[in-house]
Tab-separated table of C-alpha atoms in Angstrom:
chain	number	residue	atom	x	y	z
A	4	UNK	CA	22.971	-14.710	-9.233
A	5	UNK	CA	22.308	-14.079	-12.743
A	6	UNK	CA	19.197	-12.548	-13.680
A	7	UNK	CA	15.619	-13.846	-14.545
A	8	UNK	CA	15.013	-14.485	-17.743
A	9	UNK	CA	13.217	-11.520	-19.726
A	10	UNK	CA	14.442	-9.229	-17.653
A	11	UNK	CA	17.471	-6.934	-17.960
A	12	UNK	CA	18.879	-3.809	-16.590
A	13	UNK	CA	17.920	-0.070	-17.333
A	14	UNK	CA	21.008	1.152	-19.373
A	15	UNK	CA	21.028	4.817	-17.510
A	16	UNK	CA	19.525	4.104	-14.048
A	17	UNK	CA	20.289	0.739	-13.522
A	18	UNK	CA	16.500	-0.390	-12.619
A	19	UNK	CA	15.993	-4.456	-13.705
A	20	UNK	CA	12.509	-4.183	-16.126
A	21	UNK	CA	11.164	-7.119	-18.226
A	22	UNK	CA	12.372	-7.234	-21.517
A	23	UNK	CA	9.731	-7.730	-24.276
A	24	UNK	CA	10.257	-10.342	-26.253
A	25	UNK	CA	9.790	-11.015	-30.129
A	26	UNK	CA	10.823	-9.471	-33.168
A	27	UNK	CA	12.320	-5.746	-32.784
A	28	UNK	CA	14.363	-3.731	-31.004
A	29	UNK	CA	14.948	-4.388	-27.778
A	30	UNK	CA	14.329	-1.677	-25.032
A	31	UNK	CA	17.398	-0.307	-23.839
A	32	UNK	CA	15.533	2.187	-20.531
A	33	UNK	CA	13.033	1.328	-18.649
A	34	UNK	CA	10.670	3.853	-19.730
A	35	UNK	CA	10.619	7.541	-21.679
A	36	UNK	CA	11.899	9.485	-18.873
A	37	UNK	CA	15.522	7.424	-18.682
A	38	UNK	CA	15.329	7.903	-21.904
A	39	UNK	CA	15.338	11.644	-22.185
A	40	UNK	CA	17.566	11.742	-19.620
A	41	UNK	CA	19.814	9.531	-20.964
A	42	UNK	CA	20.505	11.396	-24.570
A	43	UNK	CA	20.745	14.863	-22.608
A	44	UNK	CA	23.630	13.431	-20.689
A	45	UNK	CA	24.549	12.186	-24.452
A	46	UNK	CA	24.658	15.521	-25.404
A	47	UNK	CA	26.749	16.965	-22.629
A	48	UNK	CA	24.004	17.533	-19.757
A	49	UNK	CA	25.530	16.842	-16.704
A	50	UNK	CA	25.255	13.258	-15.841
A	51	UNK	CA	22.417	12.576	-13.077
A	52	UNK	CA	24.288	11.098	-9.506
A	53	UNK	CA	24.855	7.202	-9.097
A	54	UNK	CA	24.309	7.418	-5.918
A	55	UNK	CA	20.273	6.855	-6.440
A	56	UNK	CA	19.048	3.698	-7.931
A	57	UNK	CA	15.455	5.043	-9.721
A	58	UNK	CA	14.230	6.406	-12.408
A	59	UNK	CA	12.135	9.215	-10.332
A	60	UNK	CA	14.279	10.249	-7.193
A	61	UNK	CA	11.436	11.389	-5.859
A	62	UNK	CA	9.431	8.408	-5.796
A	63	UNK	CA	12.288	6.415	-4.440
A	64	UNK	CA	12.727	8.664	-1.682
A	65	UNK	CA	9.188	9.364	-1.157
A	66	UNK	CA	8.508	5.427	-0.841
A	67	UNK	CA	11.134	5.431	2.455
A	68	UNK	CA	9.644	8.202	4.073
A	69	UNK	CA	6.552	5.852	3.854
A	70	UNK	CA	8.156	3.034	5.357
A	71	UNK	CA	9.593	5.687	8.399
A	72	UNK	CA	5.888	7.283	8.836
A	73	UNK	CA	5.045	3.055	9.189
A	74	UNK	CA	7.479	2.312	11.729
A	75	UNK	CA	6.773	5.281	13.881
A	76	UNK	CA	3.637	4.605	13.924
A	77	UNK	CA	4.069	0.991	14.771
A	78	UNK	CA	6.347	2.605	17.740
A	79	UNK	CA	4.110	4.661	18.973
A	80	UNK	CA	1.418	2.190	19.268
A	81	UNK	CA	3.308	-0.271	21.077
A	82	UNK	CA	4.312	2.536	23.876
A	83	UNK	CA	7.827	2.323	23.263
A	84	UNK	CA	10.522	4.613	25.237
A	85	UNK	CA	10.574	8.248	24.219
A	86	UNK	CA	14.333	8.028	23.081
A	87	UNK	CA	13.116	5.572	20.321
A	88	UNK	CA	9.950	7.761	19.050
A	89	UNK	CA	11.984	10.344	18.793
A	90	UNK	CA	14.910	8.962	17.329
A	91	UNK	CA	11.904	7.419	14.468
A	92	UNK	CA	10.709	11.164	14.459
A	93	UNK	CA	14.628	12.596	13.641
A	94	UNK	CA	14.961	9.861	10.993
A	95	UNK	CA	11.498	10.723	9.347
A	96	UNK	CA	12.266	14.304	9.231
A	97	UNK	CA	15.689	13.915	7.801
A	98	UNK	CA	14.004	11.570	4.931
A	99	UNK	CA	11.577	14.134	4.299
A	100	UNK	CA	13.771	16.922	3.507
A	101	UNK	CA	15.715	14.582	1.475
A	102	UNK	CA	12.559	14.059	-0.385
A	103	UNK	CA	12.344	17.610	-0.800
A	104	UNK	CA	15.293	18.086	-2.474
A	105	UNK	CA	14.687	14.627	-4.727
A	106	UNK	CA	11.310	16.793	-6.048
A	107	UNK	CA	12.685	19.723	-6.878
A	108	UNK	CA	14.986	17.795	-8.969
A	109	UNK	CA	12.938	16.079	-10.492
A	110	UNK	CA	10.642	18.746	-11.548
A	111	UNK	CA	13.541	20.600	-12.703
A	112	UNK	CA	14.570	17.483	-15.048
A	113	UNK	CA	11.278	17.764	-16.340
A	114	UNK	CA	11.734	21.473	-16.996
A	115	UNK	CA	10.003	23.263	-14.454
A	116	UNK	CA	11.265	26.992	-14.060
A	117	UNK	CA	13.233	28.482	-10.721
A	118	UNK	CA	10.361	30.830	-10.748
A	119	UNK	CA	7.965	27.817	-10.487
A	120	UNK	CA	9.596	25.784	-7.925
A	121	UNK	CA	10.300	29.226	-5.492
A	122	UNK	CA	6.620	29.666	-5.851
A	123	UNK	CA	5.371	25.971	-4.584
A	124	UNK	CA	8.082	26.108	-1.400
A	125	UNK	CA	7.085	29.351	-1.273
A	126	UNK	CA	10.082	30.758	-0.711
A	127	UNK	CA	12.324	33.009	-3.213
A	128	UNK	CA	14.140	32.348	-6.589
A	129	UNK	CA	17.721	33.183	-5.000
A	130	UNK	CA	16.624	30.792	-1.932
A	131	UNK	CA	15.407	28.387	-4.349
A	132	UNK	CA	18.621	27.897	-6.228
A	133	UNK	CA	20.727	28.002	-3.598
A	134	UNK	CA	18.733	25.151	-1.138
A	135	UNK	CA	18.211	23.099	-3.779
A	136	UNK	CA	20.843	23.587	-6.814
A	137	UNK	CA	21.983	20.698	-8.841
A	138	UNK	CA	25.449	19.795	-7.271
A	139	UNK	CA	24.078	20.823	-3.679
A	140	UNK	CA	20.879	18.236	-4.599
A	141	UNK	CA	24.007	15.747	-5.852
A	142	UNK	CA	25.459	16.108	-2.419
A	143	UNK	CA	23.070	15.337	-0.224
A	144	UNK	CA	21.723	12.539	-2.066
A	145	UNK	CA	25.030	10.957	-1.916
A	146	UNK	CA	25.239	11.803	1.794
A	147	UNK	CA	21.319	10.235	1.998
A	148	UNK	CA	23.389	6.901	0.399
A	149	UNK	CA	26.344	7.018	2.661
A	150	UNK	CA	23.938	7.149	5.295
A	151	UNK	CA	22.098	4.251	4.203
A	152	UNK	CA	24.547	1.774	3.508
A	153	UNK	CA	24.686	-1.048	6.710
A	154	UNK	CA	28.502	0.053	7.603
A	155	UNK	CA	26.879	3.467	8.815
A	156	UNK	CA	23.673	2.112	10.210
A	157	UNK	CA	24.984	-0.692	12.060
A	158	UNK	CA	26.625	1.377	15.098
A	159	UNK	CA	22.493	2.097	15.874
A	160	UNK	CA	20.995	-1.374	15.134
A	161	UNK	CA	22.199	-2.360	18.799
A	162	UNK	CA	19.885	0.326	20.399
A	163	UNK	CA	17.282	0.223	17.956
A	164	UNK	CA	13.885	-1.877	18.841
A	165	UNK	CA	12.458	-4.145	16.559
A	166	UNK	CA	8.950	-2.939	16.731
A	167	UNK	CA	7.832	-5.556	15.404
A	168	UNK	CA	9.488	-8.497	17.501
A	169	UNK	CA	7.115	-7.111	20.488
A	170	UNK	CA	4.230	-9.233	18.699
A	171	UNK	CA	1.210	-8.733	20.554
A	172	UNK	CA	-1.051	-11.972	21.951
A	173	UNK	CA	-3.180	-13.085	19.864
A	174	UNK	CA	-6.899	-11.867	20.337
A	175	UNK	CA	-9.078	-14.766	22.265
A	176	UNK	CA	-11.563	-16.256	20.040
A	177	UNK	CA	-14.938	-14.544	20.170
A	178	UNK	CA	-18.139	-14.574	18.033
A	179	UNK	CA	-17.995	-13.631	14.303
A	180	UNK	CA	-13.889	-14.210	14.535
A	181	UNK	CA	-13.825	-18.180	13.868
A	182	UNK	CA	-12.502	-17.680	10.538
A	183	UNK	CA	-9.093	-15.544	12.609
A	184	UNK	CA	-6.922	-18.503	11.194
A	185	UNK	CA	-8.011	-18.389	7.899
A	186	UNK	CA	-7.193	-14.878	7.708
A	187	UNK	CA	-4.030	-15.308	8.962
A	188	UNK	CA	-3.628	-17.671	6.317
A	189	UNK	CA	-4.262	-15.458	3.840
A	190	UNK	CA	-3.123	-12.359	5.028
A	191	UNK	CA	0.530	-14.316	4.821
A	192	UNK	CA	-0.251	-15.728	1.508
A	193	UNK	CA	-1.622	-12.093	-0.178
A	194	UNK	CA	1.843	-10.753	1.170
A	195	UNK	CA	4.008	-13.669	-0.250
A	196	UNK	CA	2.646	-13.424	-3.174
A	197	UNK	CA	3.994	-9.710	-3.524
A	198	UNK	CA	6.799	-10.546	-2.296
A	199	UNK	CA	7.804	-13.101	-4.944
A	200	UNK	CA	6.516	-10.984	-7.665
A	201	UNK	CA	8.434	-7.521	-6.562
A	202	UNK	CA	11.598	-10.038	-6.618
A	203	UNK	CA	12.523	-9.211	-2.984
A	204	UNK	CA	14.619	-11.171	-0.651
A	205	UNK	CA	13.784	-11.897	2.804
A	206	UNK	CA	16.780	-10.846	3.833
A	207	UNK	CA	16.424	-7.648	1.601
A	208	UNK	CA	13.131	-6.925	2.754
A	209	UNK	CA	13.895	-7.000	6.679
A	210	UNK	CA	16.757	-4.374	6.006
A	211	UNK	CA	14.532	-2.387	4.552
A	212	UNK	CA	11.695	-2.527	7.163
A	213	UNK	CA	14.399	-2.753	9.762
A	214	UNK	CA	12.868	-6.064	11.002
A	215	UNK	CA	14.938	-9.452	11.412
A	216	UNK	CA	14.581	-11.593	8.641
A	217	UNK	CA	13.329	-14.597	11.001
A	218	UNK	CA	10.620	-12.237	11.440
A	219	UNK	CA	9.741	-11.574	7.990
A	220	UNK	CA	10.098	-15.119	7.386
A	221	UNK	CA	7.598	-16.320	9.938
A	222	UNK	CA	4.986	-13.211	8.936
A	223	UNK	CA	5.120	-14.789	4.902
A	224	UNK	CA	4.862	-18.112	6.662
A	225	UNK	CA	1.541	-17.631	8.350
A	226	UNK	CA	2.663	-18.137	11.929
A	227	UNK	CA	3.007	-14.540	13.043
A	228	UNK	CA	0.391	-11.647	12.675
A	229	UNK	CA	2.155	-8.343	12.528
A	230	UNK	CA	0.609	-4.862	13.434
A	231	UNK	CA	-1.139	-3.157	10.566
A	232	UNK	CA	1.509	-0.899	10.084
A	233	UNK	CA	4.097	-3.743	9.493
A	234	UNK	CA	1.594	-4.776	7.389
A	235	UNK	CA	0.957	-2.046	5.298
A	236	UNK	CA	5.181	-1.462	5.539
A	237	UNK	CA	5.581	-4.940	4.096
A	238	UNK	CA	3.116	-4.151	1.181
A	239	UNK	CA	5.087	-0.790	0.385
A	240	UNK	CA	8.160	-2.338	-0.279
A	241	UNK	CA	6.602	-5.087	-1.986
A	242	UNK	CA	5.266	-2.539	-4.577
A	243	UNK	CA	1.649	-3.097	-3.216
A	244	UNK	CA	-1.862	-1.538	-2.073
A	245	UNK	CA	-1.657	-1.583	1.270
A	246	UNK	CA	-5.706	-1.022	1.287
A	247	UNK	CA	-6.096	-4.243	-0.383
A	248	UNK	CA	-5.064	-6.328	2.414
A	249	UNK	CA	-7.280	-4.198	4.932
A	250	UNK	CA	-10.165	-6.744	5.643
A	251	UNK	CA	-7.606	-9.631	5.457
A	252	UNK	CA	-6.109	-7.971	7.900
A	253	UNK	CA	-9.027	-7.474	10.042
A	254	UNK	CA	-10.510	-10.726	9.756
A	255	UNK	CA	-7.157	-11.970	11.863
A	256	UNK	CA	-8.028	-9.449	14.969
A	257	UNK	CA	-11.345	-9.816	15.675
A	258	UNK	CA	-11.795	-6.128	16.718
A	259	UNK	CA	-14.545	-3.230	16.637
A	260	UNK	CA	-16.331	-2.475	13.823
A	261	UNK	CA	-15.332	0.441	11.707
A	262	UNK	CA	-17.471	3.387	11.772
A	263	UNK	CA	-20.212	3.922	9.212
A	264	UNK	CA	-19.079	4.418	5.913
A	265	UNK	CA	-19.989	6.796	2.911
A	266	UNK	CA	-21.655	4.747	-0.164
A	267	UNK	CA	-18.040	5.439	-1.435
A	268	UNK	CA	-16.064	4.730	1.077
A	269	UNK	CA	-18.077	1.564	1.708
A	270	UNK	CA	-17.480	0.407	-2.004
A	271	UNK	CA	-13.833	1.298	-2.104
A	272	UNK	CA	-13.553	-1.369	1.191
A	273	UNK	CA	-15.039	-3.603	-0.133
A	274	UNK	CA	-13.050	-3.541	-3.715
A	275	UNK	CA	-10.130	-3.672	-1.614
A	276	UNK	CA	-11.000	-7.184	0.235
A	277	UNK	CA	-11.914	-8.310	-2.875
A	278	UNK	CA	-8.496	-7.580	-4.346
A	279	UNK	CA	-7.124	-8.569	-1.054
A	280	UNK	CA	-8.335	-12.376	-1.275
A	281	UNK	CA	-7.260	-11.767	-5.077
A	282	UNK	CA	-3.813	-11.910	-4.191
A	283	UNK	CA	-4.152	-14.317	-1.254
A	284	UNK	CA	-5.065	-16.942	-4.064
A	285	UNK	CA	-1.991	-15.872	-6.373
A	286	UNK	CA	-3.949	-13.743	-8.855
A	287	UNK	CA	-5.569	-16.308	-10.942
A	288	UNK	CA	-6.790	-15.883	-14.432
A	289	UNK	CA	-10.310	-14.821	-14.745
A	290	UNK	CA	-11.849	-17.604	-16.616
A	291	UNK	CA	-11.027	-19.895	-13.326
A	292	UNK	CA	-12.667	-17.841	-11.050
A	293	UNK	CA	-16.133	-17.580	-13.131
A	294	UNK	CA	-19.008	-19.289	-12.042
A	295	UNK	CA	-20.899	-21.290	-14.811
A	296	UNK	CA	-24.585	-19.742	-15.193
A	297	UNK	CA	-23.847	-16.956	-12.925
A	298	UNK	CA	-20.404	-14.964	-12.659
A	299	UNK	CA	-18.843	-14.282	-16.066
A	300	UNK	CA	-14.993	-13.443	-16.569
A	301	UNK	CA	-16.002	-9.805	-17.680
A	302	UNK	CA	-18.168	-9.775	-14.369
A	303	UNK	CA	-15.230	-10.678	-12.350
A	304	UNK	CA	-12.431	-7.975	-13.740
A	305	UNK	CA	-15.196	-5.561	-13.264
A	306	UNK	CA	-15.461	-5.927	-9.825
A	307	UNK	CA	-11.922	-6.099	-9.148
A	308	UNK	CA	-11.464	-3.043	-10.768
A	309	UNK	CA	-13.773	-1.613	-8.594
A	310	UNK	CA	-17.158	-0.971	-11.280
A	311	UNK	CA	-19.478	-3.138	-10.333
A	312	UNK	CA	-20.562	-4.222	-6.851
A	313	UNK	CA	-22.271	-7.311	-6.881
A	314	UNK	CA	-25.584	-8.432	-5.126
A	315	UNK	CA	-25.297	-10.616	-1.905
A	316	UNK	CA	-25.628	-13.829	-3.754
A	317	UNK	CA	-23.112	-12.779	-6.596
A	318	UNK	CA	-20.499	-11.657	-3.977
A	319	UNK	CA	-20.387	-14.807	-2.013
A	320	UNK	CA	-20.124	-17.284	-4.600
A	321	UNK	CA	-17.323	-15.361	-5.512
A	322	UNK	CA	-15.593	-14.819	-2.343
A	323	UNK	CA	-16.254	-18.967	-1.686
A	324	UNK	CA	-14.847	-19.386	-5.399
A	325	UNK	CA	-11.140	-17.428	-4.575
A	326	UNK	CA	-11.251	-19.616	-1.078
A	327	UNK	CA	-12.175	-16.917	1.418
A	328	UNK	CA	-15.144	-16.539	4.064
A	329	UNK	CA	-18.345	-15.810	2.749
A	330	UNK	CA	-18.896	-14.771	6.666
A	331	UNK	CA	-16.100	-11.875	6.592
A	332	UNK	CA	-17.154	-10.489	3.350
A	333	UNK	CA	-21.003	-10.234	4.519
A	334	UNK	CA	-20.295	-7.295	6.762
A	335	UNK	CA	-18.506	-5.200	4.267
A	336	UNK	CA	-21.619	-6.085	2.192
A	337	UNK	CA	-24.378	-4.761	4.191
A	338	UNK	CA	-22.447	-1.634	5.250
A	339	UNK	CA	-22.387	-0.855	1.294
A	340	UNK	CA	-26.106	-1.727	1.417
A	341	UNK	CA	-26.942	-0.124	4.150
A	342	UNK	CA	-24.910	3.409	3.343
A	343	UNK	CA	-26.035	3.020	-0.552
A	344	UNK	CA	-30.122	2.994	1.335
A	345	UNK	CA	-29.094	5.653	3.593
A	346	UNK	CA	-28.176	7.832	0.402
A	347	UNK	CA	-31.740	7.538	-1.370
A	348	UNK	CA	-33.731	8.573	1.603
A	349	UNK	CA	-33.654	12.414	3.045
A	350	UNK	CA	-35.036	12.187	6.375
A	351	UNK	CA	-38.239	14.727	6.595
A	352	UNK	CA	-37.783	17.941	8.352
A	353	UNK	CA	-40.515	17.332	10.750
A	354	UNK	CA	-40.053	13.780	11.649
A	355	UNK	CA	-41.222	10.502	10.249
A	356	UNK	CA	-44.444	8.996	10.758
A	357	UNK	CA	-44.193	5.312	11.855
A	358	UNK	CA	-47.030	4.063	10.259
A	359	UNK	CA	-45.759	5.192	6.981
A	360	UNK	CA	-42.931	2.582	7.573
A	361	UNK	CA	-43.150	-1.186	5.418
A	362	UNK	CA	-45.331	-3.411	7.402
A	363	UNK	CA	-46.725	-0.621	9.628
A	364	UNK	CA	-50.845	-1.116	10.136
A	365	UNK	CA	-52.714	2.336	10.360
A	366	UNK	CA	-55.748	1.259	11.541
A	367	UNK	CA	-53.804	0.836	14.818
A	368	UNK	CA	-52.459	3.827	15.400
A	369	UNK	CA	-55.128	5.086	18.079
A	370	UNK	CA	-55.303	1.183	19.562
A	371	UNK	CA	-51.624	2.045	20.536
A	372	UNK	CA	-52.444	5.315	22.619
């Protein structure tokens, strides 16, 4: 398949970025760091491994032991045998220590000393060089690849549970959760749309979360509800906040409420289900979600970025305006409200008098004895 137009490969680490378009040069890397590390190997550095596709090997590596932590997690929630926790736990370990190994390489690329990188693992220089020396980094990472590639993992697929397959039942209908379907709705259309924008195949996408792609296919389709760690593995490899999807997430199970919140945490939640429904409705440009006489565009990219928090009103015109509940938003609301209250008032040491309360009549406080 050829590539998308704009788009073209990283000339050192292979990466697909989109090409700017115009008059000048074109961009040969995908940013500075390929760069740099492309004219030392120019001028006889030795030439970084093939055997990881990134930039940052690092990152790369960091993103799978992500996606590991996920599906151990979705394991143990769904009480599956000890043989397959632990054989979740071996794999996450092993990815760790590759990860390891990816950062001290890549703070040695960007010049950090021996000296500095003995004194973060805490361990000494001659340790240091030896654990993690350039060809010994080279090695594992192409054993990590080896690893990795299906002809090697295939032998353990047979044994290996699909965590997600065991799809719980969906929660009965109770008060407050009519609006379940919706959020299924767009829960599956907030992950789509990250999925067509990171460029990921189905089929590439249930390798990588070790799900089966019939799965995958029915979670983007709306007609299955996965765990919340499938969930937030799916928005990981997708490139995504897995936060942002939270409350569309929760408006599909009908569950407890959270505990109180802090006036930040309780503005950070609700940021996130407002970039949550965002996405469910494709990311649309501003001027077509503003509200004539009441939300501007400059209103609207402040509170997505998280500066503003709008009053009731404000908030669900908008969430009505990107095609969500009103009804699921109005909780995240009033816990903002109520833990932004709670943070102006300091509670006297000696208690509160009621009839100092709003509405309280003190002439009738010794009628009540």
């Amino acid at each position: 398949m050829s590539p998308q137009a704009g788009y073209r490969s990283c000339a050192h680490c292979g990466r697909r970025f989109l090409q700017r378009t115009g008059p000048g040069r074109k961009k040969d890397y995908c940013n500075p760091t390929c760069r740099r590390r492309a004219q030392r190997q120019r001028d006889g550095a030795t030439p970084a491994p093939q055997t990881m596709d990134s930039c940052s090997w690092g990152r790369v590596v960091s993103e799978s032991v992500h996606v590991l932590a996920a599906r151990l997690v979705a394991a143990e929630h769904q009480h599956l045998p000890i043989d397959v926790l632990l054989e979740h736990a071996t794999n996450l370990g092993r990815e760790v220590g590759y990860y390891t190994a990816a950062a001290v390489h890549d703070a040695r690329a960007d010049g950090a000393s021996w000296e500095a990188v003995a004194a973060a693992a805490g361990v000494s220089v001659e340790t240091a060089r030896d654990r993690w020396g350039e060809q010994k980094v080279k090695r594992l990472l192409t054993r990590r690849a080896q690893e990795q590639c299906p002809c090697h993992s295939h032998q353990n697929r047979a044994r290996r549970h699909v965590v997600a397959e065991a799809v719980p039942p969906e929660p009965e209908a109770t008060a407050g959760a009519s609006s379940a379907g919706g959020g299924s709705h767009k829960l599956a259309s907030a992950l789509s749309y990250l999925q067509r924008k990171s460029g990921m195949t189905i089929t590439d996408t249930a390798q990588q979360a070790d799900l089966s792609p019939s799965y995958v296919s029915r979670v983007l389709a709306g007609d299955r509800v996965p765990s919340w760690a499938v969930v937030h593995m799916l928005a990981t490899i997708f490139g995504g906040q897995a936060s942002e999807l939270r409350m569309l997430w929760e408006s599909t199970q009908g569950g407890a409420q959270p505990p109180r919140q802090t006036v930040k945490g309780a503005a950070q939640r609700l940021q996130d289900a407002f970039r949550g429904l965002y996405l469910a409705a494709f990311c649309p440009d501003l001027e077509d979600v503003t509200i004539e006489g009441q939300v501007s565009a400059a209103t609207v990219a402040e509170v997505l970025r998280g500066n503003v928090v709008p009053d009731w009103e404000t908030t669900g015109a908008l969430v009505a305006k990107l095609g969500g509940h009103p009804g699921d938003f109005r909780r995240l609301w009033e816990e903002f409200h109520y833990a932004f209250l709670a943070s102006q008032v300091h509670f006297p040491p000696d208690g509160l008098s009621r009839w100092v309360l709003p509405g309280s009549d003190p002439d009738a406080r010794g009628s009540s004895a």
